[in-house]
Backbone as numpy.savetxt, mean C-alpha at the origin, in Angstrom:
# Nx Ny Nz CAx CAy CAz Cx Cy Cz
-15.85 2.32 77.36 -14.68 1.73 77.13 -13.69 1.78 78.37
-13.74 3.00 79.13 -12.86 3.21 80.31 -13.28 2.35 81.45
-14.69 2.20 81.56 -15.23 1.25 82.62 -14.88 -0.15 82.31
-14.95 -0.55 81.00 -14.60 -2.01 80.85 -13.14 -2.23 81.10
-12.27 -1.42 80.72 -10.82 -1.46 80.96 -10.57 -1.48 82.47
-11.21 -0.52 83.21 -11.07 -0.56 84.67 -11.43 -1.97 85.16
-12.43 -2.61 84.93 -12.82 -3.80 85.37 -11.86 -4.94 85.13
-11.16 -4.70 84.05 -10.15 -5.75 83.64 -8.63 -5.33 84.08
-8.62 -4.28 84.92 -7.47 -3.56 85.43 -6.47 -3.39 84.19
-7.02 -2.54 83.43 -6.12 -2.10 82.18 -6.29 -0.63 82.12
-5.24 -0.03 81.59 -5.16 1.45 81.37 -5.12 1.59 79.88
-6.29 2.12 79.52 -6.31 2.53 78.03 -6.19 3.96 77.71
-5.85 4.72 78.71 -5.65 6.19 78.55 -6.79 6.95 78.29
-6.75 8.30 77.99 -7.77 9.06 77.85 -8.48 8.78 76.39
-9.80 8.53 76.29 -10.43 8.14 75.08 -10.93 9.59 74.51
-11.12 9.39 73.11 -11.50 10.39 72.28 -13.04 10.63 72.47
-13.39 11.95 72.37 -14.86 12.09 72.55 -15.56 11.45 71.13
-16.81 11.41 71.30 -17.57 10.97 70.18 -17.44 12.04 68.92
-17.45 13.36 69.24 -17.28 14.26 68.29 -15.96 14.20 67.60
-14.96 14.05 68.54 -13.60 13.98 67.89 -13.40 12.62 66.92
-14.18 11.67 67.35 -14.11 10.40 66.51 -14.70 10.76 65.16
-15.83 11.32 65.18 -16.51 11.74 63.97 -15.67 12.51 63.03
-15.02 13.53 63.79 -14.06 14.47 62.82 -13.01 13.55 62.24
-12.34 12.77 63.03 -11.30 11.90 62.41 -11.78 10.83 61.34
-13.01 10.42 61.50 -13.53 9.55 60.62 -13.85 10.29 59.17
-14.37 11.45 59.41 -14.78 12.26 58.21 -13.42 12.66 57.58
-12.35 13.04 58.32 -11.17 13.42 57.71 -10.65 12.11 56.88
-10.67 11.12 57.44 -10.23 9.75 56.75 -10.97 9.46 55.53
-12.25 9.70 55.51 -13.06 9.48 54.52 -12.72 10.36 53.42
-12.59 11.78 53.57 -12.12 12.75 52.70 -10.69 12.24 52.06
-9.81 11.97 52.80 -8.49 11.46 52.30 -8.75 10.16 51.38
-9.50 9.36 51.73 -9.81 8.05 51.00 -10.33 8.41 49.68
-11.43 9.41 49.68 -11.99 9.89 48.47 -11.11 10.57 47.61
-10.27 11.34 48.04 -9.25 11.95 47.26 -8.36 11.13 46.73
-7.86 10.06 47.42 -7.02 9.03 46.93 -7.59 8.23 45.85
-8.97 7.87 46.14 -9.67 7.12 44.96 -9.70 8.09 43.71
-10.13 9.39 43.90 -10.15 10.12 42.77 -8.83 10.21 41.98
-7.78 10.33 42.74 -6.42 10.27 42.13 -6.21 9.06 41.33
-6.61 7.79 41.81 -6.28 6.62 41.14 -7.25 6.70 39.87
-8.47 7.15 40.11 -9.32 7.14 38.88 -8.72 8.06 37.75
-8.24 9.07 38.08 -7.55 10.07 37.23 -6.42 9.51 36.45
-5.56 8.75 37.19 -4.42 8.05 36.74 -4.87 7.03 35.77
-5.95 6.33 36.14 -6.35 5.06 35.24 -6.84 5.65 33.91
-7.53 6.95 34.01 -8.11 7.63 32.81 -6.88 8.04 31.96
-5.89 8.53 32.53 -4.59 8.93 31.81 -4.02 7.71 31.20
-3.93 6.62 31.90 -3.33 5.28 31.23 -4.12 4.85 30.26
-5.58 4.88 30.31 -6.53 4.45 29.20 -6.20 5.18 27.91
-6.05 6.59 28.08 -5.88 7.57 27.01 -4.59 7.19 26.42
-3.54 7.10 27.09 -2.27 6.66 26.57 -2.27 5.34 25.92
-3.04 4.42 26.37 -3.13 3.08 25.81 -3.90 3.19 24.47
-4.97 3.97 24.40 -5.72 4.07 23.19 -4.93 4.87 22.09
-4.07 5.88 22.54 -3.18 6.58 21.66 -2.07 5.63 21.03
-1.50 4.76 22.00 -0.49 3.97 21.55 -1.14 2.88 20.57
-2.42 2.38 20.79 -3.01 1.56 19.95 -3.18 2.04 18.62
-3.60 3.41 18.54 -3.84 3.99 17.30 -2.49 4.19 16.58
-1.54 4.50 17.23 -0.06 4.74 16.72 0.37 3.35 16.06
0.01 2.28 16.71 0.45 1.00 16.43 -0.27 0.59 15.14
-1.59 0.83 15.11 -2.45 0.54 13.89 -1.90 1.30 12.62
-1.57 2.68 12.88 -1.02 3.41 11.74 0.31 2.85 11.30
1.14 2.42 12.39 2.43 1.92 11.95 2.26 0.74 11.07
1.34 -0.11 11.43 1.03 -1.40 10.75 0.48 -1.04 9.36
-0.29 -0.10 9.24 -0.87 0.37 7.91 0.27 0.83 7.05
1.21 1.52 7.66 2.25 1.96 6.85 3.30 0.73 6.35
3.53 -0.02 7.23 4.32 -1.15 6.89 3.64 -2.08 5.86
2.24 -2.15 5.99 1.59 -2.96 4.97 1.66 -2.29 3.69
1.58 -1.02 3.62 1.82 -0.33 2.31 3.04 -0.31 1.79
4.09 -0.20 2.70 5.54 -0.43 2.16 5.83 -1.72 1.69
5.13 -2.82 2.26 5.46 -4.30 1.77 4.83 -4.47 0.47
3.82 -3.50 -0.04 3.29 -3.70 -1.33 3.53 -2.51 -2.17
4.45 -1.77 -1.98 4.59 -0.54 -2.79 6.14 -0.41 -3.15
6.43 -0.15 -4.46 7.78 0.16 -4.99 8.15 1.58 -4.44
9.24 1.59 -3.78 9.62 2.85 -3.08 10.01 3.97 -4.02
10.52 3.68 -5.18 10.93 4.51 -6.24 9.74 5.31 -6.93
8.92 4.33 -7.41 7.76 5.00 -8.26 6.41 5.14 -7.52
6.32 4.56 -6.25 5.10 4.61 -5.54 3.92 3.66 -6.15
4.25 2.94 -7.23 3.30 1.96 -7.79 3.32 0.62 -6.90
2.40 -0.22 -7.13 2.53 -1.56 -6.52 3.84 -2.30 -6.88
4.24 -2.94 -6.08 5.56 -3.83 -6.30 5.14 -5.31 -6.91
6.08 -6.09 -7.07 5.86 -7.47 -7.74 4.90 -8.24 -6.80
4.98 -8.10 -5.60 4.23 -8.78 -4.56 2.74 -8.28 -4.72
2.43 -7.20 -4.73 1.01 -6.69 -4.86 0.60 -6.97 -6.20
1.45 -6.97 -7.18 0.99 -7.41 -8.59 0.53 -8.82 -8.52
1.21 -9.75 -8.06 0.92 -11.27 -7.89 -0.36 -11.49 -7.18
-0.57 -10.72 -6.15 -1.79 -10.85 -5.22 -2.98 -10.44 -6.09
-2.83 -9.24 -6.67 -3.91 -8.57 -7.52 -4.46 -9.54 -8.62
-3.21 -10.05 -9.40 -3.54 -10.86 -10.39 -4.32 -12.12 -10.22
-3.84 -12.73 -9.07 -4.62 -14.08 -8.50 -6.06 -13.68 -8.40
-6.29 -12.52 -7.64 -7.64 -12.15 -7.26 -8.59 -11.81 -8.49
-7.92 -11.08 -9.35 -8.69 -10.50 -10.58 -8.88 -11.75 -11.56
-8.09 -12.57 -11.71 -8.31 -13.78 -12.49 -9.40 -14.76 -11.96
-9.51 -14.86 -10.61 -10.47 -15.57 -9.95 -11.84 -15.00 -10.25
-11.84 -13.70 -10.17 -13.18 -12.92 -10.49 -13.52 -13.01 -11.83
-12.52 -12.99 -12.81 -12.90 -13.12 -14.25 -13.30 -14.47 -14.63
-12.81 -15.55 -13.75 -13.25 -16.98 -13.89 -14.67 -17.08 -13.46
-14.89 -16.53 -12.37 -16.30 -16.72 -11.64 -17.35 -15.97 -12.55
-16.98 -14.55 -13.08 -17.94 -13.73 -13.60 -17.93 -14.08 -15.14
-17.10 -14.91 -15.73 -17.04 -15.10 -17.20 -16.65 -13.82 -17.99
-15.69 -13.05 -17.43 -15.45 -11.77 -18.04 -13.86 -11.85 -18.53
-13.57 -10.72 -19.35 -12.24 -10.65 -19.74 -11.22 -10.14 -18.66
-9.99 -10.40 -18.84 -9.00 -9.62 -17.99 -7.68 -9.52 -18.91
-7.19 -8.31 -18.99 -6.07 -8.13 -19.78 -4.86 -7.59 -19.07
-3.69 -8.02 -19.55 -2.41 -7.67 -18.91 -1.63 -7.00 -20.09
-1.07 -5.87 -19.60 -0.08 -5.02 -20.50 1.20 -4.80 -19.81
2.34 -5.35 -20.56 3.73 -5.17 -20.10 4.29 -4.11 -20.65
4.86 -3.15 -20.08 5.53 -1.94 -20.72 6.93 -1.90 -20.21
7.90 -1.59 -21.30 9.28 -1.67 -21.02 9.79 -0.62 -21.69
10.70 0.33 -20.86 11.33 1.46 -21.47 12.28 1.12 -22.43
12.31 1.57 -23.56 13.28 1.36 -24.71 14.79 1.88 -24.40
15.73 1.07 -24.53 17.11 1.45 -24.39 17.25 2.19 -23.12
16.63 1.66 -22.13 16.78 2.38 -20.76 18.35 2.40 -20.29
19.06 1.32 -20.45 20.51 1.24 -20.11 21.18 2.57 -20.63
20.83 2.77 -21.93 21.52 4.04 -22.43 21.17 5.19 -21.81
20.02 5.28 -21.29 19.54 6.52 -20.53 20.55 6.60 -19.20
20.63 5.62 -18.55 21.57 5.61 -17.41 22.97 5.85 -17.66
23.53 5.23 -18.78 24.85 5.38 -19.12 25.18 6.84 -19.57
24.15 7.38 -20.27 24.48 8.80 -20.83 24.16 9.79 -19.70
22.98 9.76 -19.09 22.68 10.78 -18.20 22.85 10.63 -16.66
23.06 9.29 -16.33 23.26 8.87 -14.96 22.03 8.33 -14.41
22.20 7.46 -13.21 21.14 6.71 -12.61 20.17 7.62 -11.81
20.49 9.06 -11.27 19.53 9.80 -10.93 18.47 10.17 -11.90
18.90 10.55 -13.10 18.04 10.94 -14.17 17.22 9.69 -14.73
17.85 8.38 -14.73 17.14 7.26 -14.92 15.93 7.16 -14.06
16.14 7.38 -12.74 15.13 7.24 -11.74 13.99 8.23 -12.03
14.28 9.48 -12.39 13.22 10.46 -12.79 12.45 9.92 -13.90
13.14 9.35 -14.94 12.46 8.71 -16.06 11.48 7.55 -15.60
11.93 6.79 -14.74 10.92 5.71 -14.20 9.81 6.27 -13.55
10.02 7.24 -12.66 8.90 8.03 -11.96 7.85 8.57 -12.90
8.47 9.24 -13.93 7.48 9.90 -14.89 6.68 8.79 -15.74
7.37 7.77 -15.99 6.65 6.62 -16.62 5.55 6.21 -15.76
5.85 5.93 -14.55 4.96 5.43 -13.61 3.71 6.30 -13.30
4.00 7.66 -13.29 2.86 8.56 -13.24 1.98 8.53 -14.47
2.77 8.36 -15.61 1.84 8.32 -16.93 0.92 7.10 -16.77
1.43 5.99 -16.37 0.54 4.75 -16.42 -0.53 4.77 -15.43
-0.13 5.24 -14.26 -1.12 5.35 -13.11 -2.41 6.27 -13.33
-2.00 7.49 -14.17 -3.07 8.55 -14.36 -3.92 8.21 -15.52
-3.62 7.12 -16.17 -4.43 6.56 -17.32 -5.27 5.35 -16.99
-5.36 4.98 -15.78 -6.06 3.95 -15.27 -7.43 4.31 -14.73
-8.35 3.24 -14.81 -9.69 3.49 -14.26 -9.68 2.81 -12.83
-10.65 3.14 -12.12 -10.89 2.54 -10.73 -10.95 1.06 -10.88
-10.13 0.35 -10.15 -10.08 -1.11 -10.27 -9.07 -1.66 -11.14
-8.22 -0.92 -11.98 -7.03 -1.28 -12.57 -5.88 -1.12 -11.73
-4.86 -1.70 -12.11 -3.58 -1.58 -11.23 -2.38 -1.44 -12.03
-1.60 -0.70 -11.76 -0.14 -0.48 -12.28 0.84 -0.83 -11.23
1.86 -1.60 -11.66 2.85 -2.11 -10.78 4.23 -2.03 -11.50
5.19 -1.99 -10.73 6.52 -2.02 -11.28 6.98 -3.50 -11.11
7.28 -4.04 -12.34 7.56 -5.48 -12.38 9.04 -5.80 -12.13
9.75 -4.74 -12.28 11.45 -4.99 -12.03 12.18 -4.21 -13.01
13.16 -3.44 -12.52 13.94 -2.80 -13.51 13.04 -1.55 -14.13
13.11 -1.56 -15.53 12.30 -0.60 -16.25 11.14 -1.24 -16.90
10.57 -2.27 -16.25 9.42 -2.97 -16.73 8.17 -2.66 -15.76
6.98 -2.51 -16.32 5.90 -2.26 -15.63 4.74 -3.06 -16.14
3.78 -3.42 -15.27 2.65 -4.21 -15.68 1.36 -3.46 -15.36
0.33 -3.61 -16.21 -0.97 -2.99 -15.93 -1.93 -4.20 -15.98
-2.74 -4.30 -15.05 -3.77 -5.23 -14.82 -5.07 -4.54 -15.16
-5.83 -4.99 -16.24 -7.10 -4.27 -16.69 -8.35 -5.17 -16.61
-8.87 -5.39 -15.37 -10.20 -6.19 -15.36 -11.21 -5.83 -16.33
-12.00 -6.86 -16.89 -13.21 -6.41 -17.76 -12.73 -5.81 -18.93
-11.53 -5.99 -19.48 -11.14 -5.28 -20.65 -10.62 -6.33 -21.62
-11.11 -6.34 -22.83 -10.52 -7.21 -23.84 -9.16 -6.90 -24.37
-8.68 -7.65 -25.37 -7.38 -7.34 -25.76 -7.42 -6.08 -26.68
-8.44 -5.88 -27.50 -8.47 -4.55 -28.37 -8.53 -3.32 -27.33
-9.35 -3.50 -26.32 -9.50 -2.28 -25.43 -8.07 -1.99 -24.63
-7.43 -3.08 -24.31 -6.16 -3.09 -23.67 -5.02 -2.41 -24.60
-5.13 -2.77 -25.86 -4.13 -2.27 -26.90 -4.42 -0.77 -27.17
-5.74 -0.41 -27.17 -6.07 1.12 -27.35 -5.49 1.84 -26.20
-5.78 1.40 -24.96 -5.23 2.03 -23.68 -3.72 2.15 -23.78
-2.99 1.14 -24.12 -1.58 0.99 -24.11 -1.12 1.97 -25.26
-1.83 2.18 -26.34 -1.34 2.93 -27.45 -1.57 4.44 -27.13
-2.67 4.76 -26.36 -2.85 6.00 -25.85 -1.63 6.58 -24.71
-1.20 5.56 -23.97 -0.05 5.80 -23.01 1.22 5.95 -23.75
1.47 4.99 -24.77 2.58 5.05 -25.72 2.77 6.42 -26.40
1.76 6.94 -26.99 1.83 8.29 -27.55 2.15 9.34 -26.58
1.60 9.27 -25.40 1.86 10.29 -24.44 3.26 10.25 -23.96
3.72 9.12 -23.72 5.13 9.05 -23.24 6.20 9.44 -24.30
5.94 9.14 -25.58 6.80 9.58 -26.67 6.82 11.09 -26.88
5.76 11.80 -26.44 5.74 13.21 -26.55 6.28 13.87 -25.26
6.69 13.20 -24.22 7.25 13.70 -23.00 8.70 14.37 -23.27
8.93 15.47 -22.82 10.30 15.94 -22.72 10.95 15.66 -21.25
12.00 15.00 -21.32 12.78 14.53 -20.08 13.83 15.64 -19.85
14.34 16.04 -18.72 15.38 16.79 -18.30 16.50 15.94 -18.04
17.68 16.15 -18.74 18.95 15.52 -18.48 19.99 16.59 -18.13
21.20 16.14 -17.70 22.29 17.06 -17.41 22.66 17.91 -18.62
22.57 17.22 -19.83 23.00 17.85 -20.97 21.83 18.44 -21.88
20.57 18.57 -21.17 19.64 19.12 -21.79 18.40 18.16 -22.11
17.26 18.64 -22.54 16.12 17.84 -22.71 16.35 16.51 -23.75
15.65 15.63 -23.43 15.77 14.40 -24.27 14.31 13.59 -24.20
14.00 12.65 -25.11 12.74 11.92 -25.10 13.09 10.46 -24.94
12.09 9.79 -24.53 12.03 8.35 -24.50 11.04 7.56 -25.23
11.14 6.39 -25.45 9.94 5.62 -25.91 9.63 4.38 -25.14
8.60 3.77 -25.28 8.38 2.64 -24.45 7.54 1.63 -25.28
7.90 0.40 -25.20 7.18 -0.88 -25.89 6.22 -1.43 -25.05
5.20 -1.96 -25.72 4.04 -2.60 -24.88 3.73 -3.97 -25.36
3.47 -4.93 -24.55 2.98 -6.29 -24.90 1.56 -6.50 -24.36
0.66 -6.95 -25.00 -0.67 -7.14 -24.42 -1.19 -8.43 -24.53
-1.90 -9.14 -23.57 -2.48 -10.34 -23.50 -3.75 -10.25 -22.89
-4.49 -11.31 -23.20 -6.01 -11.25 -22.64 -6.43 -12.71 -22.44
-7.18 -12.93 -21.26 -7.81 -14.23 -21.05 -9.21 -13.87 -20.71
-10.10 -15.00 -20.75 -11.62 -14.73 -20.57 -11.98 -15.96 -19.77
-12.91 -15.64 -18.69 -13.48 -16.80 -17.96 -14.53 -17.43 -18.81
-15.09 -18.51 -18.36 -14.54 -19.37 -17.24 -13.18 -20.09 -17.73
-12.53 -20.61 -16.73 -11.38 -21.40 -16.93 -10.03 -20.68 -16.79
-10.05 -19.34 -16.47 -8.94 -18.67 -16.55 -8.21 -18.55 -15.20
-8.95 -18.99 -14.14 -8.50 -18.99 -12.74 -7.07 -19.58 -12.63
-6.18 -19.15 -11.87 -4.99 -19.88 -11.67 -3.93 -19.75 -12.96
-4.19 -18.80 -13.78 -3.36 -18.65 -15.09 -2.46 -17.43 -14.94
-1.99 -16.98 -13.77 -1.30 -15.80 -13.69 -0.01 -15.86 -14.52
0.78 -16.91 -14.28 1.95 -17.22 -14.99 1.94 -17.31 -16.53
0.69 -17.88 -16.95 0.58 -17.93 -18.32 0.26 -16.71 -19.01
-0.56 -15.90 -18.36 -0.97 -14.55 -19.00 0.35 -13.62 -19.18
1.06 -13.70 -18.03 2.18 -12.90 -17.95 3.20 -13.28 -19.03
3.32 -14.58 -19.24 4.23 -15.17 -20.36 3.65 -14.68 -21.71
2.46 -14.72 -21.95 1.70 -14.36 -23.26 2.17 -12.81 -23.51
1.85 -11.99 -22.40 2.17 -10.53 -22.65 3.63 -10.43 -22.76
4.45 -11.19 -22.27 5.90 -10.94 -22.44 6.37 -11.39 -23.80
5.75 -12.33 -24.38 5.92 -12.80 -25.78 5.41 -11.63 -26.68
4.45 -10.95 -26.38 3.92 -9.79 -27.18 4.84 -8.65 -27.04
5.49 -8.37 -25.87 6.47 -7.45 -25.68 7.81 -7.75 -26.54
8.13 -8.93 -26.52 9.41 -9.28 -27.12 9.18 -9.03 -28.82
7.87 -9.29 -29.21 7.66 -9.03 -30.56 7.60 -7.48 -30.85
7.11 -6.79 -29.91 7.19 -5.23 -30.00 8.69 -4.72 -30.06
9.48 -5.37 -29.17 10.88 -5.00 -29.33 11.55 -5.35 -30.66
11.30 -6.64 -31.15 11.80 -7.04 -32.31 11.25 -6.35 -33.49
10.10 -5.87 -33.42 9.59 -5.16 -34.55 9.99 -3.71 -34.65
10.83 -3.24 -33.81 11.48 -1.90 -33.82 11.22 -1.00 -32.63
10.55 -1.46 -31.67 10.38 -0.66 -30.41 9.32 0.40 -30.66
8.86 1.09 -29.53 7.99 2.14 -29.61 6.79 1.80 -30.21
6.18 0.65 -29.83 4.94 0.15 -30.40 4.20 -0.77 -29.44
2.99 -0.98 -29.78 2.04 -1.94 -28.86 1.82 -3.10 -29.82
2.05 -4.29 -29.26 1.63 -5.51 -30.01 0.71 -6.40 -29.08
-0.22 -6.92 -29.55 -1.19 -7.75 -28.96 -0.85 -9.23 -29.30
-0.82 -10.05 -28.20 -0.30 -11.40 -28.39 -1.32 -12.07 -29.44
-0.78 -12.79 -30.45 -1.48 -13.55 -31.35 -1.65 -12.69 -32.67
-1.57 -11.39 -32.59 -1.80 -10.59 -33.88 -0.47 -10.71 -34.76
-0.71 -10.70 -36.06 0.48 -10.71 -36.94 1.29 -9.35 -36.83
2.51 -9.39 -37.09 3.35 -8.30 -36.95 4.28 -8.29 -38.16
4.70 -7.04 -38.45 5.60 -7.01 -39.72 7.00 -6.65 -39.24
């Protein structure tokens, strides 16, 4: 290098020795390797954070999905989840040529409970009714809060008589419960209306079966409350 620079009449100064060049190169390689390892570690940290954020997002979406289908007071399904489940189970009963029963339950004189004991006590009553309903269901059944003090049970594969027996069991249990109010213990009663359809041909009849069960519930109320009435059966 020095000889070539002299021939061109250029001064390139003192040149590093071969050994010094190797030392500098090795030092540069070490620094480059360390820098690369730092970048890799940073990428690993970012990937871990991304995976954690993705998991948290998935869990948040699951919670939102549950909230969108759950009644916040009772923890049962809400009207939206009820409608979706009813459409699904009616389609299955239509396809499989099986029964599907609906039970509508309504707390008797619930307004008097709120007026006498206050809305917080009324909320506790609804929660205990919801617990009694859900604890008496099979796998595949659904309990939902229809609105106010009304609840709906979907019982796939159950005929009207089986649904009436299930509702009667729940009715007796609820009638025997002691509720706690500000003035002391009290009891409640619940009326039930039952309706049933059977496939084929029952798909898309969600509104119809709800209306039939509602008619039966009205008959139970008109008949004195605290009873189970199956749609179409004679009442006294």
